[in-house]
Structures are given as structure tokens and as C-alpha cells.
PDB file of C-alpha atoms in Angstrom:
ATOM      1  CA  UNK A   1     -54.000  -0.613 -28.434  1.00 70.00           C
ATOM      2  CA  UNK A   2     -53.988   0.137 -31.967  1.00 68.00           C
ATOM      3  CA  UNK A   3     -55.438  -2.725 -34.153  1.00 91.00           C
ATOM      4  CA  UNK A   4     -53.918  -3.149 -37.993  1.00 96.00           C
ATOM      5  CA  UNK A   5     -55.853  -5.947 -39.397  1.00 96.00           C
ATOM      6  CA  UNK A   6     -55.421  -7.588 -42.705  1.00 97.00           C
ATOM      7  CA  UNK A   7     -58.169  -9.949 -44.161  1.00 92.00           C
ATOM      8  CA  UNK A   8     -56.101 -12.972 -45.060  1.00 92.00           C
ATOM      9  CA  UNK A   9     -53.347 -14.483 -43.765  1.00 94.00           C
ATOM     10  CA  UNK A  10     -52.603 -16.855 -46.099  1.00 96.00           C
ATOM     11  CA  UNK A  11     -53.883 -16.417 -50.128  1.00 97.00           C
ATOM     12  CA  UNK A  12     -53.267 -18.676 -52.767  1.00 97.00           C
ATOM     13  CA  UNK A  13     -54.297 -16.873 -56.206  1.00 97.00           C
ATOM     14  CA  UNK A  14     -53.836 -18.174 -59.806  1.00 98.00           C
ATOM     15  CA  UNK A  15     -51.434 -16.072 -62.292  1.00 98.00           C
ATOM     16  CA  UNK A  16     -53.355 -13.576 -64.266  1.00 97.00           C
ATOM     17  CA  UNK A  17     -56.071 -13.099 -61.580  1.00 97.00           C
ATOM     18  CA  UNK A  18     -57.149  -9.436 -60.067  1.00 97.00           C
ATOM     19  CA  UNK A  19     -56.351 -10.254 -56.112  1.00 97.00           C
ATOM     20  CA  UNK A  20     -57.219  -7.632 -53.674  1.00 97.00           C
ATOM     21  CA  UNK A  21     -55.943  -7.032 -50.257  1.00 98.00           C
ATOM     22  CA  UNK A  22     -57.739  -5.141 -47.931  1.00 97.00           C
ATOM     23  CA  UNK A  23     -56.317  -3.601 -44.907  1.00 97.00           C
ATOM     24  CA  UNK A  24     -58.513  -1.709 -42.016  1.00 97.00           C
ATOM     25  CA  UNK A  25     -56.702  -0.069 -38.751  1.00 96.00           C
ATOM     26  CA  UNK A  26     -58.768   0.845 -35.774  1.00 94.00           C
ATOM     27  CA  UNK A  27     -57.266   4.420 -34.430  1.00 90.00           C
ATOM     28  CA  UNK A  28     -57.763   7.168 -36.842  1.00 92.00           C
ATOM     29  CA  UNK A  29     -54.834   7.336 -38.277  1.00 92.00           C
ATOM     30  CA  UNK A  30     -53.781   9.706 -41.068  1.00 91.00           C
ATOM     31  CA  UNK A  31     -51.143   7.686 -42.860  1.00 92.00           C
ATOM     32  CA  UNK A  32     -51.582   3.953 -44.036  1.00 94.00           C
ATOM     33  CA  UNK A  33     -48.439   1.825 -45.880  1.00 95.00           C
ATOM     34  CA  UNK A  34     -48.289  -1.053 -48.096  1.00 97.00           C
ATOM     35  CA  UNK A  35     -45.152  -3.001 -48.195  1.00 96.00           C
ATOM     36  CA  UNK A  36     -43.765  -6.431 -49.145  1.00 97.00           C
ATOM     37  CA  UNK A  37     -41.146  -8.586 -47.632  1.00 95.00           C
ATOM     38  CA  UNK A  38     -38.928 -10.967 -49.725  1.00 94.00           C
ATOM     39  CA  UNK A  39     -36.121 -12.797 -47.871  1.00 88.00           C
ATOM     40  CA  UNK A  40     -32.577 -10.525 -48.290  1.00 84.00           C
ATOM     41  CA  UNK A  41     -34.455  -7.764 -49.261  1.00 88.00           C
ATOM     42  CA  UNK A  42     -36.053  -6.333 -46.420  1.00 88.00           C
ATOM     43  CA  UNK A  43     -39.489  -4.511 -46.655  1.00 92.00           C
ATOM     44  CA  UNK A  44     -39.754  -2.642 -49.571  1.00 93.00           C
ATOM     45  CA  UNK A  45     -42.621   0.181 -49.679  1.00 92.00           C
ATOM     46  CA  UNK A  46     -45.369  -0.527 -52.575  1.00 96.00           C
ATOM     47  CA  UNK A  47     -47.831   2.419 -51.670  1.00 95.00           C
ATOM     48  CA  UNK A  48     -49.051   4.723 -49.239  1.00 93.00           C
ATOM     49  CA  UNK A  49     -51.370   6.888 -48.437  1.00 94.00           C
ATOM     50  CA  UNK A  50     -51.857  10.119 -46.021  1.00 91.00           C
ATOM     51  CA  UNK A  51     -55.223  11.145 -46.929  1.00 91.00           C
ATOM     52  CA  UNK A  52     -58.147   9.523 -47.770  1.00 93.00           C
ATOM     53  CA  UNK A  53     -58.277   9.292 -51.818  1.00 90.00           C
ATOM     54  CA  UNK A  54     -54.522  10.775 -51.623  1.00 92.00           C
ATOM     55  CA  UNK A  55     -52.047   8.007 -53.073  1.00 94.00           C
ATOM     56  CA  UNK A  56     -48.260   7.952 -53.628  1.00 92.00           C
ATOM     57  CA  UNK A  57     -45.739   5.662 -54.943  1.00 94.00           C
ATOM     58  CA  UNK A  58     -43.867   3.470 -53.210  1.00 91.00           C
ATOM     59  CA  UNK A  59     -39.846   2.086 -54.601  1.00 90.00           C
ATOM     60  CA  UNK A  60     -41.464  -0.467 -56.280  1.00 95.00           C
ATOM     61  CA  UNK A  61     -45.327   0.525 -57.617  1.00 96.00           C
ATOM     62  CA  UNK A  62     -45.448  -1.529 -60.624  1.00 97.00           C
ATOM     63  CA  UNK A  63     -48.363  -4.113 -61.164  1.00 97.00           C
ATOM     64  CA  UNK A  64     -49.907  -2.774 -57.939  1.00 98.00           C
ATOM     65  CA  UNK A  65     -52.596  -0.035 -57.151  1.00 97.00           C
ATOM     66  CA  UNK A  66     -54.003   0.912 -54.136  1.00 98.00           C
ATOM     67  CA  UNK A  67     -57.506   2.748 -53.368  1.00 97.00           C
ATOM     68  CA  UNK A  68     -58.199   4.866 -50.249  1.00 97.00           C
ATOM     69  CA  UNK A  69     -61.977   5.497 -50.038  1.00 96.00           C
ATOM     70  CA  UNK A  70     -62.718   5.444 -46.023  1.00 96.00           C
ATOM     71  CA  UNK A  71     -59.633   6.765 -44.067  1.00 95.00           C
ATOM     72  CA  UNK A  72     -59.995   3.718 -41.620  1.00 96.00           C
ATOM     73  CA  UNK A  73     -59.400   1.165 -45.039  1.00 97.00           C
ATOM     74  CA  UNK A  74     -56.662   0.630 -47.416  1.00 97.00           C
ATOM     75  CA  UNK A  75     -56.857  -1.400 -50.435  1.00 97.00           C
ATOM     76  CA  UNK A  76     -54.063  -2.935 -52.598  1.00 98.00           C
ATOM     77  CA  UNK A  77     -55.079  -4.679 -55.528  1.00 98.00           C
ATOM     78  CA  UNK A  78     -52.737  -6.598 -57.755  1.00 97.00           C
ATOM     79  CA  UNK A  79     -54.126  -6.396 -61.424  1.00 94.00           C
ATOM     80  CA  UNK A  80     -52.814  -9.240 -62.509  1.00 97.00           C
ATOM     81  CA  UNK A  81     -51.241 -11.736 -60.193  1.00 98.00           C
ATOM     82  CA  UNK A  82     -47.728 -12.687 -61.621  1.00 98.00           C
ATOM     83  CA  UNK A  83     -45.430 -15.566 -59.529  1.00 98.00           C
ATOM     84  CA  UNK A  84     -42.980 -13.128 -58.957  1.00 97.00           C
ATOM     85  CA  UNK A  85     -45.990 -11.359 -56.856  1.00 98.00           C
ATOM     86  CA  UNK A  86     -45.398 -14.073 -54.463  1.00 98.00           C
ATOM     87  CA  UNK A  87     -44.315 -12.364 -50.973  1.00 97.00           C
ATOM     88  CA  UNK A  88     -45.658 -11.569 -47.682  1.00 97.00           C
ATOM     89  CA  UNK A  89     -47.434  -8.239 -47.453  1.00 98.00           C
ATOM     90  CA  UNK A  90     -47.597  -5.813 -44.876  1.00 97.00           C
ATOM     91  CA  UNK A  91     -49.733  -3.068 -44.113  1.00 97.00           C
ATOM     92  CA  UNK A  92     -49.057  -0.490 -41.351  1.00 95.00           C
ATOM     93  CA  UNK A  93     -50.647   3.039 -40.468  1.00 94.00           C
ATOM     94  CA  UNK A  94     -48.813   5.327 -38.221  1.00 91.00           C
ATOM     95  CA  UNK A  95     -51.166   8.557 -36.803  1.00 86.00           C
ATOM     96  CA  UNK A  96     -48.969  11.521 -37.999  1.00 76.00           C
ATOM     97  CA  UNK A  97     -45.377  12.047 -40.237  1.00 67.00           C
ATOM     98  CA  UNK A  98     -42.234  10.793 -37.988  1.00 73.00           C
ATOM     99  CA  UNK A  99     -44.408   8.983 -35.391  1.00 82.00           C
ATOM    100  CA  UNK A 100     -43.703   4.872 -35.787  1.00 87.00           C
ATOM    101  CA  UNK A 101     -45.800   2.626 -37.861  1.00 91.00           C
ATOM    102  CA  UNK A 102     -48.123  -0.229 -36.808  1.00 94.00           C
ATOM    103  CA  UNK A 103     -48.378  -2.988 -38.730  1.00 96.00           C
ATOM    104  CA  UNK A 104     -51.073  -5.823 -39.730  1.00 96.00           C
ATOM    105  CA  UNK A 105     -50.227  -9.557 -39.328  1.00 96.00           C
ATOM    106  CA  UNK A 106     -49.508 -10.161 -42.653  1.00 96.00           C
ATOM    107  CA  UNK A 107     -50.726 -11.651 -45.728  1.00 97.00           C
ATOM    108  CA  UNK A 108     -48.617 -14.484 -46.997  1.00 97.00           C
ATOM    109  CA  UNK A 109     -49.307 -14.344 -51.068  1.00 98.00           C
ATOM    110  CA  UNK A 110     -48.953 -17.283 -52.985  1.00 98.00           C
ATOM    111  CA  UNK A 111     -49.184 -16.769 -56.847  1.00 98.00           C
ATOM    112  CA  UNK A 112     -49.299 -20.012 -58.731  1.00 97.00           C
TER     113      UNK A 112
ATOM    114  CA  UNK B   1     -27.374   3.518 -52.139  1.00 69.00           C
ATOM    115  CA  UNK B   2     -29.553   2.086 -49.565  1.00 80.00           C
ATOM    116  CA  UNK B   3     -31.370   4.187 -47.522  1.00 86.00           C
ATOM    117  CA  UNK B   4     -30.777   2.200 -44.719  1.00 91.00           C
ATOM    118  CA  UNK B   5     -27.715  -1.096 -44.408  1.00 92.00           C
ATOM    119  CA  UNK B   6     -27.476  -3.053 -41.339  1.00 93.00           C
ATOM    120  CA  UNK B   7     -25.322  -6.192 -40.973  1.00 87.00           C
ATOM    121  CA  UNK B   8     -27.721  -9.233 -41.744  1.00 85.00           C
ATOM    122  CA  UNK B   9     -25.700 -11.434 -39.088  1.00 85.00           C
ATOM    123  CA  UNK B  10     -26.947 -13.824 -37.944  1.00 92.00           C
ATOM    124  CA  UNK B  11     -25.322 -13.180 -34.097  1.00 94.00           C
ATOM    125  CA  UNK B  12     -25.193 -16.270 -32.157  1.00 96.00           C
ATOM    126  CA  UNK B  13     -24.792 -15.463 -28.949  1.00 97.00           C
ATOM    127  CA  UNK B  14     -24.700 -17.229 -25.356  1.00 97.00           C
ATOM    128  CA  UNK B  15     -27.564 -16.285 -22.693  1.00 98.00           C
ATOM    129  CA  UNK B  16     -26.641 -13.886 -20.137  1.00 97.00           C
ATOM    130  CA  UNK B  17     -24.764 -11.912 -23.167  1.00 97.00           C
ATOM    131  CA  UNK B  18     -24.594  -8.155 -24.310  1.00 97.00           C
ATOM    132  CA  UNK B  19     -24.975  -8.096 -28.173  1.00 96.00           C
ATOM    133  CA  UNK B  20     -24.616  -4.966 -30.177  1.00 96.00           C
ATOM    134  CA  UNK B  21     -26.042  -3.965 -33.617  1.00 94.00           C
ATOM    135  CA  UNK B  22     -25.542  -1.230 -35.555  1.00 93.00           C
ATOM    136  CA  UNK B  23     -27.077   0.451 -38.655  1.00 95.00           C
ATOM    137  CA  UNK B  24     -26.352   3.271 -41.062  1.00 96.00           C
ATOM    138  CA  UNK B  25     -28.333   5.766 -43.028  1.00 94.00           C
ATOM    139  CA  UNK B  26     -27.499   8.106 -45.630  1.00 92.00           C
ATOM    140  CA  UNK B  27     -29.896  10.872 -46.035  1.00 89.00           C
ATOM    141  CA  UNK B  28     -28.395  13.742 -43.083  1.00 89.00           C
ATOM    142  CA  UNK B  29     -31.929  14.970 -43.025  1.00 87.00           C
ATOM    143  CA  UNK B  30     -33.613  11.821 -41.491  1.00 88.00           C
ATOM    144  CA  UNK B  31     -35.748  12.690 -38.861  1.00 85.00           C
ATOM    145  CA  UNK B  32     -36.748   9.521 -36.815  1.00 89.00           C
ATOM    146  CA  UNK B  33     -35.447   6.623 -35.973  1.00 93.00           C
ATOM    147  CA  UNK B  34     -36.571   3.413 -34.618  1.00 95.00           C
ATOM    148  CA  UNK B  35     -35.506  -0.606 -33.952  1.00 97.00           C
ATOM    149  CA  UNK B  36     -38.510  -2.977 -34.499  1.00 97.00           C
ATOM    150  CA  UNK B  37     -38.739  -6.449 -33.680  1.00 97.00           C
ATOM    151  CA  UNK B  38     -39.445  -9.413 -36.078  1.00 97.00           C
ATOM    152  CA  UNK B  39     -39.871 -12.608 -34.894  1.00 96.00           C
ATOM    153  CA  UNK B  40     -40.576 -15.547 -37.524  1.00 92.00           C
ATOM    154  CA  UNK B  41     -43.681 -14.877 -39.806  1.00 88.00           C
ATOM    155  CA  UNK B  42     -44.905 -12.443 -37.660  1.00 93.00           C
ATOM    156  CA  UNK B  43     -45.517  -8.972 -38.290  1.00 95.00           C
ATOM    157  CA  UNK B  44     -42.666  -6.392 -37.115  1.00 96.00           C
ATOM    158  CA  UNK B  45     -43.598  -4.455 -33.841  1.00 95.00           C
ATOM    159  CA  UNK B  46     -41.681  -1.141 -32.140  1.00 95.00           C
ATOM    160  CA  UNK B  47     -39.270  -2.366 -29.850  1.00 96.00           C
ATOM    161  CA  UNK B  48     -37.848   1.453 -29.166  1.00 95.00           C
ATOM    162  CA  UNK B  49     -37.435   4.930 -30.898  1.00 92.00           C
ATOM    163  CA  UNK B  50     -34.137   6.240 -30.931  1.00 93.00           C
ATOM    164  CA  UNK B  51     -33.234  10.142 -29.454  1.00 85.00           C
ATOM    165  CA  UNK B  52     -31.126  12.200 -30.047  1.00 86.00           C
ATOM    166  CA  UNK B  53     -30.073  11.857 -26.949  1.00 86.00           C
ATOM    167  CA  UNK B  54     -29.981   8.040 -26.436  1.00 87.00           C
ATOM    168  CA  UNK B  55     -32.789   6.054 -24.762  1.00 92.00           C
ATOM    169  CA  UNK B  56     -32.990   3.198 -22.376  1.00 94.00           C
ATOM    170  CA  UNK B  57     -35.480   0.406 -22.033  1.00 94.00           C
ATOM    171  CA  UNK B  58     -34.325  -2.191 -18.937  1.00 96.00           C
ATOM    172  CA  UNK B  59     -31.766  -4.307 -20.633  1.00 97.00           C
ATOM    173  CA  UNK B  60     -32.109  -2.318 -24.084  1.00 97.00           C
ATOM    174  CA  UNK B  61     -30.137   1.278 -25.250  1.00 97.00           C
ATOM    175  CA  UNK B  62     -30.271   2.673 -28.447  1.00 96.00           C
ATOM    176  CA  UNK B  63     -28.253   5.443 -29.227  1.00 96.00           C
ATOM    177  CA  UNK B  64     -28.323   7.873 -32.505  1.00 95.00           C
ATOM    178  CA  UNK B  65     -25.060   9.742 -34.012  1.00 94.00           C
ATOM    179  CA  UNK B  66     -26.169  12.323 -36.301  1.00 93.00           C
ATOM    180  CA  UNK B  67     -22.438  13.037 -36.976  1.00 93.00           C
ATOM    181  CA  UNK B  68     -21.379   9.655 -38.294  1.00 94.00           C
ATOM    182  CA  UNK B  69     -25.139   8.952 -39.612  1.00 94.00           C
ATOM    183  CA  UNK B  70     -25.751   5.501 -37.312  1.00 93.00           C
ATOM    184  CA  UNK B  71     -27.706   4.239 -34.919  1.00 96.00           C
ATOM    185  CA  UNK B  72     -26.821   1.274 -32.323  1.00 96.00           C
ATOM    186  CA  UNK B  73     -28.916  -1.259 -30.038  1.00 97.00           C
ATOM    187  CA  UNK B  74     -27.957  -2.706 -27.209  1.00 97.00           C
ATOM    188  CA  UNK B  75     -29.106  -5.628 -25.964  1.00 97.00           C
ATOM    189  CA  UNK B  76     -27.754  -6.719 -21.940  1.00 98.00           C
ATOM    190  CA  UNK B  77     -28.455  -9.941 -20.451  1.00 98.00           C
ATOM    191  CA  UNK B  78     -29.451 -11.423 -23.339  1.00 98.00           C
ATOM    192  CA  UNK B  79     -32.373 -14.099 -23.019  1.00 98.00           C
ATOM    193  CA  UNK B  80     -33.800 -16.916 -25.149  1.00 98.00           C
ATOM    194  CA  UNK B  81     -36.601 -14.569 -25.794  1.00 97.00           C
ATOM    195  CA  UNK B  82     -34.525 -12.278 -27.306  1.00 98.00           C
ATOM    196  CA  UNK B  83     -34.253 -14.430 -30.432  1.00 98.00           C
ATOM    197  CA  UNK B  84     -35.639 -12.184 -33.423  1.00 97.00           C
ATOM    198  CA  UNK B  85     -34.852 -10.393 -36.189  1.00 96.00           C
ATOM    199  CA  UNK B  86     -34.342  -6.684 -35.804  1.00 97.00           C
ATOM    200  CA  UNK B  87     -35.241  -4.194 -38.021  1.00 96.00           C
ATOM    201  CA  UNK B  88     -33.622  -0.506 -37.985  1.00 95.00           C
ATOM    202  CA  UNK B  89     -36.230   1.916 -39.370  1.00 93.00           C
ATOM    203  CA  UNK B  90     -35.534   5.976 -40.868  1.00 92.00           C
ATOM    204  CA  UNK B  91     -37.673   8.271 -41.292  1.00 87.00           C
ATOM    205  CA  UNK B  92     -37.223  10.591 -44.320  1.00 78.00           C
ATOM    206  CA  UNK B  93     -37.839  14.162 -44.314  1.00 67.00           C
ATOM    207  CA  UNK B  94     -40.427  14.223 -46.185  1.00 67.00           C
ATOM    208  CA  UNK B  95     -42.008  12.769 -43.252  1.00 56.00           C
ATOM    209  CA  UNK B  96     -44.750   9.963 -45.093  1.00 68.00           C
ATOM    210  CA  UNK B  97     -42.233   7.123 -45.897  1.00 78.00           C
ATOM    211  CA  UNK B  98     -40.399   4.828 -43.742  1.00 85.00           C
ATOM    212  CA  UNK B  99     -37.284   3.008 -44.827  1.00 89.00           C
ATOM    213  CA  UNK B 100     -36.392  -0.474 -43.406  1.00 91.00           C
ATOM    214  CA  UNK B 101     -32.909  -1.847 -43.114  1.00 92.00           C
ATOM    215  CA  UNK B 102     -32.822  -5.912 -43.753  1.00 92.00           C
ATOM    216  CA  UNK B 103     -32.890  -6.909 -40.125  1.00 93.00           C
ATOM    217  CA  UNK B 104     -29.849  -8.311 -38.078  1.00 94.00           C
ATOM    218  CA  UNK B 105     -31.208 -11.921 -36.867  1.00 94.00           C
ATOM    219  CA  UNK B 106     -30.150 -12.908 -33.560  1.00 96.00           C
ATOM    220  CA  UNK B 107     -30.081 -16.313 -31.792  1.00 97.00           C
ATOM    221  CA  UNK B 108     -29.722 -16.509 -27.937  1.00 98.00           C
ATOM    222  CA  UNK B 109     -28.436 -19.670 -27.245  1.00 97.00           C
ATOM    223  CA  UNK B 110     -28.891 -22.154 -23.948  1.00 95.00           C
TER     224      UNK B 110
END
């Protein structure tokens, strides 16, 4: 089974602070996704990636970035943590363009 | 325009029921389609991909029309464990990006 795991479930992080999520998936795969959820809104894509150091924008990029070093790990880092950062948080990877995406449990962002 | 709209519901529907949801997307050059399954504060998880030709899955079908730009699932014998959110998902042609509709939530009630 393919494994997406994210390192927190649950963060609580002050306004203003650098907050990085880290996301690693177990099965090779090529392409790796950042997205967040908000409540009538749906899951909007932040970044992703389908290379290692390759990067490209999501809808909604801004106050995000994202870093790609090992193919198995993908980053997103919020440079400064604003409350309307507050969201759940999804990573996924899927192994090649037009197969589906697997996604991580989750990390339920807090920004106080 | 949204890539992808879907009727938020929610569908309440009786146990033993057959429940239908639909979703529509506008770019003719989408490629692949799937429904995914949300239940609450979980992540979402593939429920089925959607052919061109339709697919079946026990008590789920999902069917694609390329003319009229939709896709459907169908959902027989509905159970109490059928209770979810579900998420249609397009595939662009550029092939990297997924787009999600909303989710229809569905309740299957005693």
C-alpha cells in the first residue's frame, strides 16, 4: 500500500512564525501535491512538484513555498504564519501524470 | 469558472436507497477522472476512476460523458457506511494538477 505521511496532525503556530510542513510518501513516486481545505471551498492546490528540485504554482501560491530536495520528501513552509493560514493541509503524491493521487492524513493548522 | 462544480447537497437519504451525484467540468481536454471519498477529518481516499466507458464497483457505477462534459456516481443499496463526503476529481491536460470539486455530503439514514 502506498504510505503518504505528514508529520503533524494537529499544529498550533503563533502569527508571524516560519512553520514548516513536511510531507514523505513511501512508493517512488514522481509527482507530490500540496493543498489546503477550507469549508465551501473545496481543496485548493498550493504547490506541486514532479521532479525533485522542480516546483510549480499552485491557484493560490502566495505566502507559501515549497522545497523538493529528496524525491521521497516534500516540504511546505509558510514564511510567515498569518490567521487566515488557518486550514487543514493535505499532501498527496500520485506515481505518474493522470494516475490518482494519494493523500497524507492531514495537518490541521491552527494560526493564532 | 470552476474547473470542477458539483452540487454540495447534503442528500439525506433512507438505507437500502440508490442516490445519484453528478459533477461537471469545463476544460474538453480533461483526461482523468475520479470520485474520492471523504469522511469527517480524514484524508480523501479513491473510491473509483471513471472510463470512458463507465465502470462498476458492487453497488457503485460511475459513468463519464465527454459530450455533455459530466460525470455521475451511483450509489445502490445505500448503507450507513456510506455516509461521506464525495469528492469528484479532473485531471487537466497538462497532466501534473488535479482539480477537486467541493464534495456532495451524503447521510444514510436508519
Amino acid at each position: 500500500d502506498v504510505k503518504v505521511t505528514q508529520s503533524s496532525r494537529y499544529l498550533v503556530k503563533r502569527t508571524g512564525e516560519k512553520v514548516f510542513l513536511e510531507c514523505v510518501q513511501d512508493m517512488d513516486h514522481e509527482n507530490m501535491f500540496w493543498y489546503r481545505q477550507d469549508p465551501g471551498l473545496g481543496l485548493r492546490l498550493i504547490y506541486f512538484s514532479y521532479d525533485v528540485k522542480m516546483k510549480e504554482k499552485g491557484d493560490i501560491p502566495e505566502g507559501y513555498s515549497v522545497s523538493r530536495e529528496k524525491k521521497e520528501r516534500f516540504s511546505l513552509i509558510l514564511e510567515s504564519a498569518s490567521t487566515n493560514q488557518t486550514s487543514m493541509y493535505l499532501c498527496a503524491s500520485s506515481v505518474q501524470a493522470n494516475t490518482e493521487a494519494f493523500f497524507g492524513q492531514g495537518t490541521r493548522l491552527t494560526v493564532v | 469558472r470552476k474547473e470542477v462544480e458539483q452540487d454540495p447537497g447534503p442528500f439525506n437519504v433512507p438505507e437500502g436507497a440508490t442516490v445519484a451525484f453528478n459533477c461537471t467540468y469545463s476544460n474538453s481536454a480533461s483526461q482523468s477522472f475520479f470520485w474520492y471519498r471523504q469522511d469527517c477529518r480524514k484524508e480523501p481516499k479513491l473510491l473509483m476512476s471513471v472510463y470512458s466507458s463507465g465502470n462498476e464497483d458492487g453497488r457503485f457505477t460511475a459513468q463519464l460523458n465527454r459530450a455533455s462534459q459530466y460525470i455521475s456516481l451511483l450509489i445502490r443499496d445505500s448503507k450507513l457506511s456510506d455516509s461521506a463526503t464525495y469528492l469528484c476529481v479532473v485531471n487537466l491536460p497538462t497532466g501534473n494538477q488535479f482539480y477537486f470539486g467541493t464534495g456532495t455530503s451524503l447521510t444514510v439514514i436508519p
